[in-house]
Amino acid sequence: MKKVHEISFAQSILDIATNTALQNNANNVLNIRLRIGEYSCINLDSLQFAFSCISQGSLAEGAELITTGCLGSDTIEVESIEVDE
Amino acid sequence: MKVIKVAASVLKVNDTIALENQAAFRDNNVFVVNVMGSPGAGKTSLLLRTIEALKDNIRIGVIEGDIATSHDAELIQATGVPVVQINTEGACHLDAMMIKMALTHFNLAEIDLLFIENVGNLVCPAGFRLGENARVVVSSVPEGDDKPKKYPGMFRIADGVVLNKIDLLHAFEFNINTFKEDVRRAGELPIFEVSCKTKDGLSVWLDWLGVKKK
Ligand SMILES: Nc1nc2c(ncn2[C@@H]2O[C@H](COP(=O)(O)OP(=O)(O)OP(=O)(O)O)[C@@H](O)[C@H]2O)c(=O)[nH]1
Ligand SMILES: [Mg+2]
């Protein structure tokens, strides 16, 4: 019953990024800054890979995930996105 | 190019599923305890002792999380209570989806108290809610008295701490006050000092379970 939970996180990040871009009339997301809690048990390579797969054909295709660690937390937060106008 | 501030927390799909599990437990009046702790701390031993003490009065069920084997599930099965094995195949914790799938093998209407033995690990299981009512960390004397200091995340999210293997206190440099102080730093948690070998202290743990369940 193996489950790669990074895919569901990647989907959620993609939704947040593309919705934010649309609300700001942008049509290309260049990068996404994330804060990742030390207890979130996220494998960054898996997350990056999952994201690159599911973002194909979306506004965020090819966007880079820039992550900073965050001590003592289990949350994942989208801090900001950079877009092309 | 323009940077847009978002500051949105990523919805953990896990939390949504955990809420669904929680609703299923509530609808069926099942009290659910998520048992976490290091490999070998005594999670299975605690469940076996608890089942032995309670099974004539309460209908118990167990979900066993294990990376690959069904060793613990077989021990539980021998007691006669229903048990479902989840093999995480490498994943270091159980998540809510695994529990949701395991629940399809139970008749929740026939269970009052469900134990979930998580994968032996003091870090990752803390980040994944399962829909449980109570979370318990089992720590043990041979692991050393510094575990609450080194793994505060696990103790912070716990509702109770079982300090197991107190029959071995004489054999280890284990300062029980240091252990307790560091647990208190994580929260006002009850600490049950028990030995699953000699059965010392188990009645306090069983009483707490009974009160929590009400
Ligand atoms: N001396 C002593 N040994 C104990 C006690 N409780 C458990 N053990 C022993 O510790 C070992 C591990 O116990 P388990 O109950 O399998 O531990 P666990 O936390 O379920 O381990 P995993 O499922 O592998 O993470 C076994 O050999 C038990 O017999 C105790 O109170 N005193
Ligand atoms: Mg076990």
XYZ file of C-alpha atoms and ligand atoms in Angstrom:
332
model
C 0.000 0.000 0.000
C 2.762 2.387 -0.901
C 1.726 5.960 -1.075
C 3.883 8.786 -2.285
C 2.283 11.663 -0.450
C 4.504 14.186 -2.205
C 2.087 14.001 -5.151
C -0.791 15.350 -3.107
C 1.360 18.140 -1.701
C 2.561 18.956 -5.216
C -1.042 19.157 -6.437
C -1.999 21.502 -3.651
C 1.033 23.721 -4.325
C 0.206 23.774 -8.034
C -3.396 24.813 -7.337
C -2.334 27.644 -5.058
C 0.292 28.897 -7.514
C -1.895 28.815 -10.628
C -4.891 30.386 -8.868
C -2.721 33.180 -7.516
C -1.215 33.767 -10.963
C -4.656 33.940 -12.587
C -5.939 36.380 -9.966
C -2.972 38.601 -10.817
C -3.475 38.326 -14.577
C -0.177 36.528 -14.989
C 0.204 33.676 -17.411
C 3.518 32.162 -16.414
C 4.832 31.157 -12.993
C 8.630 31.263 -12.859
C 9.236 30.077 -9.332
C 7.440 29.209 -6.133
C 8.906 29.870 -2.688
C 7.989 27.310 -0.059
C 8.579 27.044 3.653
C 8.838 23.430 4.682
C 8.634 22.420 8.328
C 11.277 20.047 9.650
C 8.582 17.599 10.781
C 6.620 17.584 7.545
C 8.452 14.470 6.296
C 8.685 15.792 2.794
C 11.266 14.381 0.477
C 12.289 17.411 -1.563
C 13.468 15.397 -4.557
C 10.159 13.527 -4.712
C 8.259 16.777 -4.330
C 10.235 18.437 -7.132
C 9.749 15.413 -9.366
C 6.019 15.136 -8.622
C 5.606 18.838 -9.257
C 7.407 18.751 -12.588
C 5.130 15.896 -13.709
C 1.781 17.331 -12.708
C 2.551 20.937 -13.723
C 3.026 20.058 -17.373
C 0.704 22.074 -19.569
C -0.210 24.443 -16.711
C 0.780 28.064 -16.043
C 3.418 26.740 -13.692
C 5.065 24.335 -16.082
C 8.797 24.451 -15.509
C 8.497 26.624 -12.389
C 11.297 26.169 -9.902
C 10.448 25.228 -6.298
C 12.646 27.224 -3.932
C 12.442 25.813 -0.430
C 13.516 27.057 2.970
C 13.432 24.836 6.027
C 11.474 25.863 9.051
C 12.365 24.552 12.522
C 9.870 22.988 14.884
C 6.958 22.900 12.493
C 5.128 20.308 10.439
C 3.481 22.711 8.043
C 4.164 23.536 4.419
C 3.511 27.043 3.222
C 3.580 28.748 -0.150
C 5.342 31.996 0.701
C 5.318 33.739 -2.669
C 5.382 33.125 -6.387
C 7.263 34.987 -9.083
C 5.398 35.513 -12.331
C 5.965 36.865 -15.833
C 3.426 39.476 -16.726
C 8.795 39.892 -13.486
C 6.873 40.339 -10.315
C 6.824 38.599 -6.954
C 3.383 37.972 -5.473
C 3.119 37.277 -1.767
C 0.885 34.296 -1.045
C 1.449 33.021 2.520
C -1.030 30.189 2.063
C -0.570 27.023 3.998
C -0.614 24.009 1.739
C -3.725 22.034 2.455
C -2.554 18.684 3.529
C -4.781 16.243 1.766
C -3.982 14.044 4.731
C -5.875 16.365 7.086
C -9.016 16.193 4.966
C -9.001 12.406 5.003
C -8.225 12.381 8.725
C -11.419 14.390 9.269
C -13.393 11.778 7.313
C -11.917 9.015 9.473
C -12.752 11.014 12.577
C -16.383 11.321 11.467
C -16.611 7.571 10.854
C -15.203 6.889 14.326
C -17.593 9.355 15.942
C -20.622 7.951 14.121
C -19.765 4.481 15.410
C -18.751 5.538 18.910
C -15.232 4.215 18.515
C -12.465 5.680 20.666
C -9.201 5.646 18.733
C -5.681 5.750 20.145
C -2.649 6.327 17.915
C 0.328 4.607 19.573
C 3.689 6.001 18.475
C 7.308 5.647 19.599
C 10.766 4.391 18.657
C 11.314 0.913 17.245
C 11.334 -1.501 20.162
C 9.971 0.908 22.775
C 7.207 -1.562 23.582
C 4.178 -0.436 21.570
C 3.089 -3.984 20.763
C 3.839 -5.166 24.298
C 1.678 -2.345 25.688
C -1.177 -3.295 23.363
C -0.910 -6.953 24.343
C -1.059 -6.069 28.063
C -3.936 -3.665 27.486
C -5.913 -6.204 25.472
C -5.281 -8.854 28.115
C -6.677 -6.531 30.797
C -9.657 -5.101 28.928
C -10.858 -7.510 26.291
C -13.521 -9.173 28.422
C -15.217 -5.812 29.014
C -14.508 -3.744 25.911
C -14.597 -4.652 22.234
C -11.100 -3.847 20.999
C -9.701 -3.638 17.460
C -6.135 -3.046 16.311
C -4.523 -1.633 13.184
C -0.866 -2.599 12.957
C 1.422 -0.360 10.930
C 4.679 -1.931 9.941
C 7.154 -1.223 7.181
C 7.199 -4.767 5.834
C 6.363 -7.652 8.174
C 3.183 -8.889 9.849
C 4.989 -10.038 12.993
C 3.196 -7.710 15.405
C -0.183 -8.338 13.784
C 0.243 -12.073 14.362
C 0.949 -11.498 18.056
C -2.222 -9.404 18.331
C -4.256 -11.897 16.325
C -3.374 -14.610 18.845
C -5.337 -12.664 21.492
C -8.483 -13.045 19.405
C -9.193 -9.356 18.771
C -9.706 -8.235 15.156
C -6.524 -6.877 13.625
C -5.686 -5.363 10.246
C -2.118 -5.155 9.033
C -0.899 -2.193 7.007
C 2.489 -2.557 5.357
C 3.765 0.880 4.486
C 6.396 -0.579 2.146
C 9.112 1.775 3.182
C 7.118 4.780 4.363
C 8.178 5.822 7.857
C 4.685 6.630 9.164
C 1.023 5.810 8.716
C -1.167 8.357 6.997
C -4.905 8.959 7.049
C -5.483 7.312 3.666
C -3.918 4.053 4.851
C -6.252 4.089 7.859
C -9.262 4.831 5.674
C -8.440 1.778 3.567
C -7.804 -0.398 6.613
C -11.217 0.589 8.003
C -12.938 -1.187 5.136
C -11.818 -4.432 6.810
C -13.512 -3.641 10.133
C -17.090 -3.478 11.239
C -16.744 -0.304 13.301
C -20.140 -0.886 14.894
C -18.599 -3.869 16.665
C -15.612 -1.979 18.115
C -15.438 0.341 21.135
C -11.723 0.944 21.335
C -9.378 0.944 18.354
C -5.613 1.024 18.736
C -3.401 2.031 15.856
C 0.236 0.986 16.268
C 2.230 3.401 14.170
C 5.554 2.640 12.488
C 8.434 2.762 14.983
C 9.769 6.296 14.497
C 9.953 9.371 16.755
C 9.703 11.993 14.010
C 7.450 11.459 11.014
C 4.273 9.983 12.564
C 3.852 13.251 14.501
C 3.061 15.144 11.293
C 0.209 12.920 10.147
C -3.146 12.976 11.874
C -5.157 9.817 11.368
C -8.508 10.904 12.802
C -7.666 9.556 16.257
C -9.005 10.756 19.627
C -5.747 10.386 21.535
C -2.086 10.135 20.698
C 0.280 8.269 22.949
C 4.079 8.141 22.777
C 5.755 5.047 24.150
C 9.330 5.666 25.240
C 11.475 3.193 27.149
C 14.320 3.189 29.631
C 17.003 1.662 27.350
C 16.478 4.481 24.825
C 17.811 6.989 27.340
C 16.280 9.896 29.244
C 17.023 12.427 26.493
C 14.335 11.434 23.996
C 11.836 14.181 24.943
C 14.644 16.720 24.528
C 15.791 15.378 21.170
C 12.358 14.733 19.660
C 10.182 17.499 21.122
C 7.867 17.481 18.087
C 6.564 14.042 18.935
C 5.996 14.894 22.596
C 4.359 18.228 21.760
C 1.554 16.595 19.808
C 1.032 13.764 22.327
C -1.800 13.458 24.831
C 0.030 11.003 27.053
C 3.461 9.421 27.474
C 4.132 5.849 28.488
C 7.612 5.311 29.921
C 8.060 1.558 29.511
C 10.635 -0.949 30.813
C 10.966 0.597 34.279
C 12.043 -2.877 35.414
C 15.368 -1.995 33.748
C 15.962 1.305 35.594
C 18.663 -0.265 37.740
C 20.644 -1.290 34.645
C 20.698 2.079 32.852
C 21.890 5.600 33.573
C 18.367 6.939 33.255
C 17.414 10.070 35.172
C 13.659 9.926 35.459
C 13.437 13.566 36.590
C 15.298 14.753 33.502
C 12.893 12.752 31.371
C 9.849 14.202 33.133
C 11.117 17.792 33.014
C 11.699 17.591 29.281
C 8.260 16.066 28.726
C 6.737 18.941 30.729
C 8.567 21.401 28.507
C 6.637 19.914 25.590
C 3.314 20.059 27.413
C 1.306 19.173 30.507
C 1.154 15.475 29.709
C 0.411 12.543 31.955
C 3.403 10.200 32.161
C 2.735 6.523 32.870
C 5.717 4.658 34.277
C 5.134 1.034 33.415
C 6.772 -2.284 32.810
C 5.052 -4.485 30.290
C 7.232 -7.272 31.579
C 6.290 -7.124 35.287
C 2.952 -5.292 34.716
C 4.007 -2.569 37.157
C 2.141 0.705 36.696
C -0.250 -0.606 34.077
C -3.367 0.056 36.142
C -2.775 3.835 36.053
C -2.513 3.677 32.258
C -5.672 1.570 32.014
C -7.574 3.974 34.281
C -6.523 6.934 32.136
C -7.696 5.141 29.005
C -11.047 4.466 30.651
C -11.493 8.113 31.659
C -10.421 9.415 28.228
C -12.812 7.075 26.502
C -15.816 8.536 28.340
N 12.585 -5.736 30.150
C 11.518 -5.344 29.457
N 11.412 -5.640 28.153
C 10.310 -5.232 27.482
C 9.281 -4.496 28.118
N 8.329 -4.205 27.200
C 8.753 -4.739 26.041
N 9.939 -5.367 26.198
C 10.714 -6.062 25.167
O 11.175 -5.100 24.216
C 11.196 -5.649 22.903
C 10.422 -4.788 21.935
O 9.063 -4.708 22.324
P 7.877 -4.467 21.299
O 6.618 -4.422 22.081
O 7.967 -5.409 20.164
O 8.257 -3.013 20.789
P 7.555 -2.146 19.607
O 7.607 -0.732 20.046
O 6.238 -2.707 19.281
O 8.594 -2.369 18.419
P 8.374 -2.113 16.825
O 6.979 -2.503 16.490
O 9.408 -2.943 16.203
O 8.616 -0.629 16.618
C 10.634 -7.068 23.031
O 11.702 -7.964 23.098
C 9.885 -7.021 24.351
O 9.824 -8.274 24.993
C 9.429 -4.193 29.528
O 8.608 -3.543 30.164
N 10.567 -4.633 30.122
Mg 5.494 -3.331 17.454
